[in-house]
Coordinates of C-alpha atoms and ligand atoms in Angstrom, one line a residue:
M1 CA -93.4 35.8 223.8
S2 CA -90.3 35.2 221.7
R3 CA -89.2 31.9 220.2
I4 CA -85.9 31.3 218.4
L5 CA -84.9 28.1 216.8
I6 CA -81.2 27.2 216.3
E7 CA -81.2 24.4 213.7
N8 CA -78.5 22.0 212.4
S9 CA -75.8 23.0 214.8
R10 CA -73.8 21.0 217.3
V11 CA -75.2 22.0 220.7
W12 CA -73.2 22.0 223.9
Q13 CA -74.7 19.5 226.4
E14 CA -72.4 19.7 229.4
D15 CA -70.0 16.9 228.4
G16 CA -70.1 17.0 224.6
F17 CA -72.1 18.1 221.6
A18 CA -75.6 16.9 220.5
R19 CA -76.3 16.7 216.8
G20 CA -79.4 16.5 214.7
Q21 CA -81.6 18.4 217.2
T22 CA -82.9 22.0 217.3
L23 CA -82.1 24.3 220.2
V24 CA -85.1 26.2 221.3
L25 CA -84.8 29.6 223.0
Q26 CA -88.1 30.8 224.6
D27 CA -88.7 34.1 226.3
G28 CA -85.1 34.6 227.2
R29 CA -84.5 31.1 228.5
I30 CA -83.3 27.8 227.0
A31 CA -86.3 25.7 226.4
G32 CA -84.3 22.6 225.5
L33 CA -83.5 20.4 222.5
K34 CA -86.3 19.2 220.2
P35 CA -86.3 16.9 217.1
P36 CA -86.6 19.1 214.0
A37 CA -89.7 17.2 212.7
E38 CA -91.6 18.2 215.8
L39 CA -91.0 21.9 215.2
E40 CA -91.6 22.1 211.5
R41 CA -95.1 23.6 211.6
Q42 CA -94.6 25.5 214.9
P43 CA -94.3 29.3 214.8
A44 CA -91.0 30.9 215.6
D45 CA -89.8 34.5 215.5
R46 CA -86.5 33.5 214.1
R47 CA -84.8 30.5 212.6
I48 CA -81.1 30.2 212.5
D49 CA -79.2 27.7 210.4
G50 CA -76.2 26.7 212.4
R51 CA -75.0 24.1 209.9
G52 CA -71.3 23.4 210.4
R53 CA -71.2 25.5 213.5
Y54 CA -71.5 25.1 217.3
A55 CA -74.0 26.5 219.7
L56 CA -72.1 27.2 222.9
P57 CA -73.0 28.9 226.2
G58 CA -71.6 32.5 225.9
F59 CA -68.2 33.0 227.4
I60 CA -67.9 34.4 230.9
D61 CA -64.9 36.6 231.9
L62 CA -64.6 37.2 235.6
H63 CA -61.6 39.6 235.3
L64 CA -61.8 42.3 232.7
H65 CA -60.7 46.0 233.1
G66 CA -61.5 47.3 229.7
S67 CA -61.1 47.1 225.9
M68 CA -61.2 49.3 222.8
G69 CA -60.1 52.4 224.7
F70 CA -62.8 52.0 227.3
D71 CA -61.9 51.4 231.0
V72 CA -64.2 50.3 233.8
M73 CA -62.5 53.0 236.0
G74 CA -63.5 56.5 235.0
G75 CA -66.2 55.1 232.6
S76 CA -69.5 56.6 231.7
P77 CA -72.7 54.7 230.6
A78 CA -71.7 55.5 227.0
S79 CA -68.2 54.1 227.4
L80 CA -69.5 51.0 229.1
Q81 CA -71.9 50.5 226.3
G82 CA -69.0 50.8 223.8
L83 CA -67.1 48.2 225.8
C84 CA -70.1 45.8 225.8
D85 CA -70.6 46.3 222.1
F86 CA -67.0 45.2 221.5
L87 CA -67.2 42.2 223.9
I88 CA -70.3 40.6 222.4
Q89 CA -68.5 40.4 219.0
G90 CA -66.1 38.0 220.7
G91 CA -68.9 35.7 222.0
L92 CA -68.8 37.1 225.6
T93 CA -72.2 37.1 227.2
S94 CA -71.2 37.8 230.9
F95 CA -68.3 39.7 232.5
L96 CA -67.4 41.2 235.8
A97 CA -66.3 44.8 235.4
T98 CA -63.0 44.8 237.3
T99 CA -62.0 47.9 239.2
M100 CA -58.3 48.7 240.0
T101 CA -56.5 50.0 243.0
D102 CA -57.4 53.7 243.1
S103 CA -58.6 56.6 245.3
A104 CA -61.8 56.2 247.3
E105 CA -63.5 58.8 245.2
R106 CA -62.6 57.2 241.9
I107 CA -63.7 53.7 243.0
K108 CA -67.0 55.2 244.3
A109 CA -67.5 57.1 241.0
A110 CA -66.9 53.9 239.0
L111 CA -69.4 52.0 241.1
R112 CA -72.0 54.8 240.8
V113 CA -71.8 54.6 237.0
L114 CA -71.9 50.7 237.0
T115 CA -74.9 50.8 239.3
T116 CA -76.8 52.9 236.8
F117 CA -75.5 50.8 233.9
A118 CA -76.7 47.6 235.5
E119 CA -80.3 48.5 234.7
R120 CA -79.7 48.2 231.0
P121 CA -81.1 45.1 229.4
G122 CA -79.2 43.0 226.8
T123 CA -75.7 43.8 228.0
P124 CA -73.1 41.3 229.1
F125 CA -72.5 43.2 232.3
L126 CA -73.0 40.7 235.2
G127 CA -71.5 42.5 238.2
V128 CA -68.3 43.9 239.6
H129 CA -65.0 42.4 240.6
I130 CA -63.1 44.6 243.1
E131 CA -59.4 44.1 242.5
G132 CA -57.6 46.2 245.1
P133 CA -56.9 48.5 246.9
Y134 CA -56.5 45.9 249.7
L135 CA -53.4 44.1 248.3
N136 CA -49.9 43.3 249.5
S137 CA -47.6 46.1 248.2
A138 CA -44.8 43.6 247.6
Y139 CA -46.9 41.7 245.0
R140 CA -48.9 44.7 243.6
G141 CA -47.6 44.3 240.0
S142 CA -48.7 47.4 238.2
Q143 CA -51.4 48.3 240.7
S144 CA -50.9 51.8 242.1
E145 CA -48.7 51.8 245.2
L146 CA -49.9 55.2 246.1
H147 CA -53.5 54.0 246.6
L148 CA -52.9 50.6 248.3
R149 CA -54.4 50.7 251.8
E150 CA -55.8 48.7 254.7
P151 CA -59.4 47.8 254.5
K152 CA -61.8 50.0 256.5
R153 CA -65.4 49.0 257.0
E154 CA -66.7 52.5 256.4
E155 CA -65.0 52.4 252.9
Y156 CA -65.9 48.9 251.7
M157 CA -69.3 48.2 253.2
P158 CA -71.0 50.8 250.9
W159 CA -69.4 48.9 248.0
L160 CA -70.6 45.5 249.1
S161 CA -74.1 46.8 249.8
T162 CA -74.5 47.9 246.2
G163 CA -75.4 44.3 245.5
L164 CA -73.2 44.4 242.4
I165 CA -70.0 42.9 243.9
K166 CA -69.7 39.3 242.8
M167 CA -66.0 39.0 243.6
I168 CA -63.2 40.6 245.5
T169 CA -59.5 40.1 245.0
M170 CA -57.6 40.7 248.2
A171 CA -54.5 39.8 250.2
P172 CA -55.9 38.5 253.4
E173 CA -52.6 38.8 255.2
I174 CA -52.7 42.6 255.4
A175 CA -54.1 44.3 258.6
G176 CA -57.9 44.1 258.6
G177 CA -57.9 41.4 255.9
A178 CA -59.7 38.8 258.1
S179 CA -62.7 41.2 258.8
L180 CA -62.9 42.2 255.1
M181 CA -63.0 38.5 254.1
R182 CA -65.8 37.8 256.6
D183 CA -67.8 40.8 255.5
A184 CA -67.4 40.0 251.8
L185 CA -68.4 36.4 252.3
A186 CA -71.5 37.5 254.3
Q187 CA -72.5 39.7 251.4
G188 CA -72.3 36.8 249.0
A189 CA -69.1 37.8 247.2
T190 CA -66.6 35.2 246.1
V191 CA -63.3 35.9 247.8
S192 CA -60.3 35.4 245.5
I193 CA -56.7 35.6 246.9
G194 CA -54.3 37.6 244.8
H195 CA -51.5 40.2 244.8
S196 CA -50.7 38.3 248.0
G197 CA -47.6 37.0 249.7
A198 CA -49.6 34.5 251.9
D199 CA -47.5 31.5 252.7
Y200 CA -48.7 27.9 252.5
D201 CA -50.1 27.6 256.1
A202 CA -51.8 31.0 256.0
A203 CA -53.3 30.4 252.6
A204 CA -54.6 27.0 253.7
R205 CA -56.4 28.8 256.6
Y206 CA -57.9 31.5 254.3
F207 CA -59.3 28.8 252.0
A208 CA -60.7 26.9 255.0
A209 CA -62.3 30.2 256.1
G210 CA -64.1 30.6 252.8
A211 CA -61.8 32.0 250.1
R212 CA -62.5 30.1 247.0
Q213 CA -60.4 31.4 244.1
V214 CA -56.8 32.4 243.2
T215 CA -56.6 35.6 241.1
H216 CA -54.5 35.3 237.9
T217 CA -52.6 32.3 239.3
F218 CA -48.8 32.6 239.3
N219 CA -49.0 36.4 238.6
G220 CA -48.8 38.7 241.7
M221 CA -47.7 36.0 244.1
P222 CA -44.5 34.1 245.1
G223 CA -43.6 31.2 242.9
I224 CA -43.5 27.6 244.2
H225 CA -40.4 26.6 246.1
H226 CA -40.0 23.0 247.4
R227 CA -39.6 24.3 251.0
Q228 CA -42.0 27.2 250.6
P229 CA -45.0 25.7 248.7
G230 CA -47.0 28.9 249.1
L231 CA -50.4 29.9 248.0
F232 CA -50.5 27.8 244.8
V233 CA -50.0 24.4 246.6
A234 CA -52.4 25.3 249.4
A235 CA -55.0 26.1 246.8
L236 CA -54.3 22.9 244.9
E237 CA -54.9 20.8 248.0
N238 CA -58.4 22.3 248.6
P239 CA -60.8 20.9 246.0
D240 CA -63.2 23.8 246.5
V241 CA -60.7 26.3 245.2
T242 CA -60.6 27.4 241.5
F243 CA -57.7 29.0 239.6
Q244 CA -57.9 32.1 237.4
I245 CA -55.4 31.9 234.6
I246 CA -54.4 34.3 231.8
P247 CA -53.6 32.2 228.7
D248 CA -51.9 34.8 226.6
G249 CA -48.6 33.0 226.6
I250 CA -47.0 36.2 228.2
H251 CA -48.3 36.2 231.8
V252 CA -47.6 32.5 232.3
H253 CA -45.5 30.1 230.1
P254 CA -47.7 27.7 228.1
A255 CA -46.1 24.7 229.8
V256 CA -47.2 26.1 233.2
V257 CA -50.8 26.6 232.0
R258 CA -50.7 23.0 230.8
M259 CA -49.4 21.9 234.2
L260 CA -52.2 23.8 236.0
A261 CA -54.9 22.2 233.8
R262 CA -53.5 18.7 234.4
L263 CA -52.9 19.1 238.1
A264 CA -56.1 20.9 239.0
G265 CA -58.3 19.5 236.2
V266 CA -60.3 21.8 233.9
E267 CA -63.2 21.8 236.3
R268 CA -61.1 24.0 238.6
V269 CA -59.6 26.4 236.0
V270 CA -61.2 29.7 235.2
V271 CA -59.9 31.3 232.0
I272 CA -59.8 35.1 232.3
T273 CA -58.4 37.8 230.0
D274 CA -57.5 40.5 232.6
A275 CA -57.9 42.7 229.5
M276 CA -57.0 46.3 229.7
L277 CA -58.2 49.2 227.6
A278 CA -55.8 48.7 224.7
T279 CA -57.4 45.4 223.9
G280 CA -58.7 45.6 220.3
L281 CA -56.7 48.8 219.6
G282 CA -53.1 47.6 219.2
D283 CA -49.7 48.9 220.3
G284 CA -49.2 52.4 221.7
Q285 CA -49.2 54.5 224.8
Y286 CA -52.2 54.5 227.0
T287 CA -53.2 56.3 230.2
M288 CA -54.8 54.2 233.0
G289 CA -55.6 56.2 236.1
D290 CA -52.4 57.9 237.2
A291 CA -50.2 55.6 235.2
V292 CA -49.0 55.5 231.6
V293 CA -48.9 52.0 230.1
T294 CA -47.0 51.1 227.0
V295 CA -48.3 48.3 224.8
K296 CA -45.7 46.7 222.5
N297 CA -46.3 43.5 220.6
G298 CA -49.5 43.0 222.5
Q299 CA -47.7 43.2 225.9
A300 CA -49.0 46.0 228.3
R301 CA -46.3 47.2 230.7
S302 CA -46.0 49.9 233.3
P303 CA -43.0 52.3 233.2
A304 CA -41.3 49.9 235.8
G305 CA -41.7 47.0 233.4
D306 CA -44.5 45.2 235.2
L307 CA -47.2 43.6 233.2
A308 CA -50.3 45.8 233.3
G309 CA -53.1 43.5 232.3
S310 CA -53.4 41.8 228.9
T311 CA -54.7 42.5 225.4
L312 CA -56.3 39.1 225.2
T313 CA -59.9 38.4 224.1
M314 CA -61.9 35.4 225.2
E315 CA -61.8 34.0 221.7
G316 CA -58.1 34.3 221.7
A317 CA -58.0 32.7 225.2
L318 CA -60.1 29.8 224.0
R319 CA -57.8 29.1 221.0
N320 CA -54.7 29.5 223.1
I321 CA -55.7 27.2 226.0
M322 CA -56.8 24.5 223.5
R323 CA -53.3 24.7 221.9
F324 CA -51.3 25.1 225.2
C325 CA -53.1 22.2 226.9
D326 CA -53.7 20.0 223.8
L327 CA -57.5 20.0 224.5
S328 CA -60.5 19.7 222.2
L329 CA -63.2 22.4 222.1
A330 CA -65.4 20.2 224.3
E331 CA -62.6 19.7 226.8
A332 CA -61.6 23.4 227.0
L333 CA -65.0 25.0 226.9
P334 CA -65.9 24.5 230.6
M335 CA -63.0 26.8 231.6
L336 CA -64.7 29.7 229.9
T337 CA -68.3 28.9 230.8
R338 CA -69.5 26.6 233.6
V339 CA -66.4 26.8 235.8
P340 CA -66.5 30.6 236.1
A341 CA -70.3 30.6 236.5
R342 CA -70.1 28.0 239.2
S343 CA -67.3 29.9 241.0
I344 CA -69.6 32.9 241.6
G345 CA -72.7 30.7 242.4
M346 CA -74.4 31.3 239.0
Y347 CA -74.3 27.8 237.5
P348 CA -76.5 26.5 235.8
Q349 CA -78.3 29.7 235.2
K350 CA -75.2 30.9 233.4
G351 CA -72.6 28.8 231.6
S352 CA -75.0 26.1 230.4
L353 CA -77.5 25.3 227.6
Q354 CA -79.7 23.1 229.8
A355 CA -83.4 23.8 229.9
G356 CA -84.1 26.7 232.2
A357 CA -80.7 28.4 231.8
D358 CA -80.5 32.0 230.6
A359 CA -80.5 32.0 226.8
D360 CA -76.9 33.3 226.5
V361 CA -75.7 31.6 223.4
V362 CA -72.9 31.9 220.9
I363 CA -72.9 30.5 217.4
W364 CA -69.3 29.5 216.9
D365 CA -67.4 28.7 213.8
E366 CA -64.1 26.8 214.3
V367 CA -62.3 29.0 211.8
L368 CA -64.2 32.3 211.8
G369 CA -65.0 32.4 215.6
T370 CA -68.2 34.1 216.8
Q371 CA -70.9 34.3 214.2
A372 CA -73.8 35.4 216.4
T373 CA -74.3 36.2 220.1
F374 CA -77.6 36.0 222.1
I375 CA -78.1 37.5 225.5
A376 CA -81.2 36.5 227.4
G377 CA -82.6 35.3 224.0
E378 CA -82.0 38.6 222.2
L379 CA -79.8 38.6 219.1
V380 CA -77.2 41.2 220.2
Y381 CA -74.5 40.5 217.6
Q382 CA -74.4 39.0 214.2
A383 CA -71.2 38.7 212.0
K384 CA -71.4 40.2 208.6
G385 CA -71.4 38.1 205.5
Q386 CA -71.8 34.3 205.5
C387 CA -73.8 33.9 208.7
A388 CA -76.1 36.9 208.1
A389 CA -77.9 35.0 205.4
A390 CA -78.5 32.1 207.7
I391 CA -80.5 34.1 210.3
A392 CA -84.0 34.6 209.1
D393 CA -86.9 36.3 210.7
A394 CA -89.7 33.7 210.3
Ligands
ZN401 ZN1 -54.1 41.9 239.0

């Protein structure tokens, strides 16, 4: 039995914030909101004074390769733990560890480590997003050309049967793409189209056949032309399709991020970081798989000059998208919480503070950012200083 009371905060309630009520976390789940007077004499393991702060569902990043020198590829349980320890400081409570185009052995090895790591309680690791190797080489960006290949069942079925794969980014137009898409959907993975040259008609067919997301929209695909509307317009016309976007102001111009949010609506936008291992470390040269990536002014680029992921965090992404799109916290928040959760079939268990949801909660300060992070009702991170005094073991 564990019971945590978050008092005096503004609590996210799906379309705005509730005030004057206490959020109760009970045995790893959200128990709901209660009037403070009702709870005064009741026992609690912890009371948190959230005065002047928000209680938000933890952020969910469906597309993240690494941070702080740790990479999902070539990782160990210790390096994954290091990655998780960094992510929770930024209010992230769920992420999909995103693999890269690489050799069969290296992808297999990464999945083996992730399978072991999945057993650990209290981490934000939610599952795996397979990005590549089944991509269109013309739109590969910084993904390894050497290791791009056609999908073969004997290679990908063992991946899918780990039960960890929540999402796959693929170019359905490549040979074998249709079978891969069918198999991935049958295993319950969300199919996201990306690093793809699919034209409008083909893309409309893939969405009708069950693809449900666009990977880092506008990056790794042809742009919009009035006679060749392409993947983006086909996706826009299908209300079941959601759009990943990297709001770092580098991958996509802020005006285009704003256009996407207005055209598709925030309920169809999934904010991702696409963060790579240099995130949190700063400029320099980094090795990723076979490639050397140079980070300058926060921009990660391959030797050919292609963008190689971002150095964005979810906190930065939230602030940016509010600014780019002129949105309030309440308007922007779904793009980092319920929309990603829903797009992988995990809403309202994740991405919500409704009764019954997993108690994945962030105490958020508008100026200071993340002050405390809970995963499944466990306090996994607490900022030093001001907020520390406000969390008391009762
Ligand atoms: Zn990519």
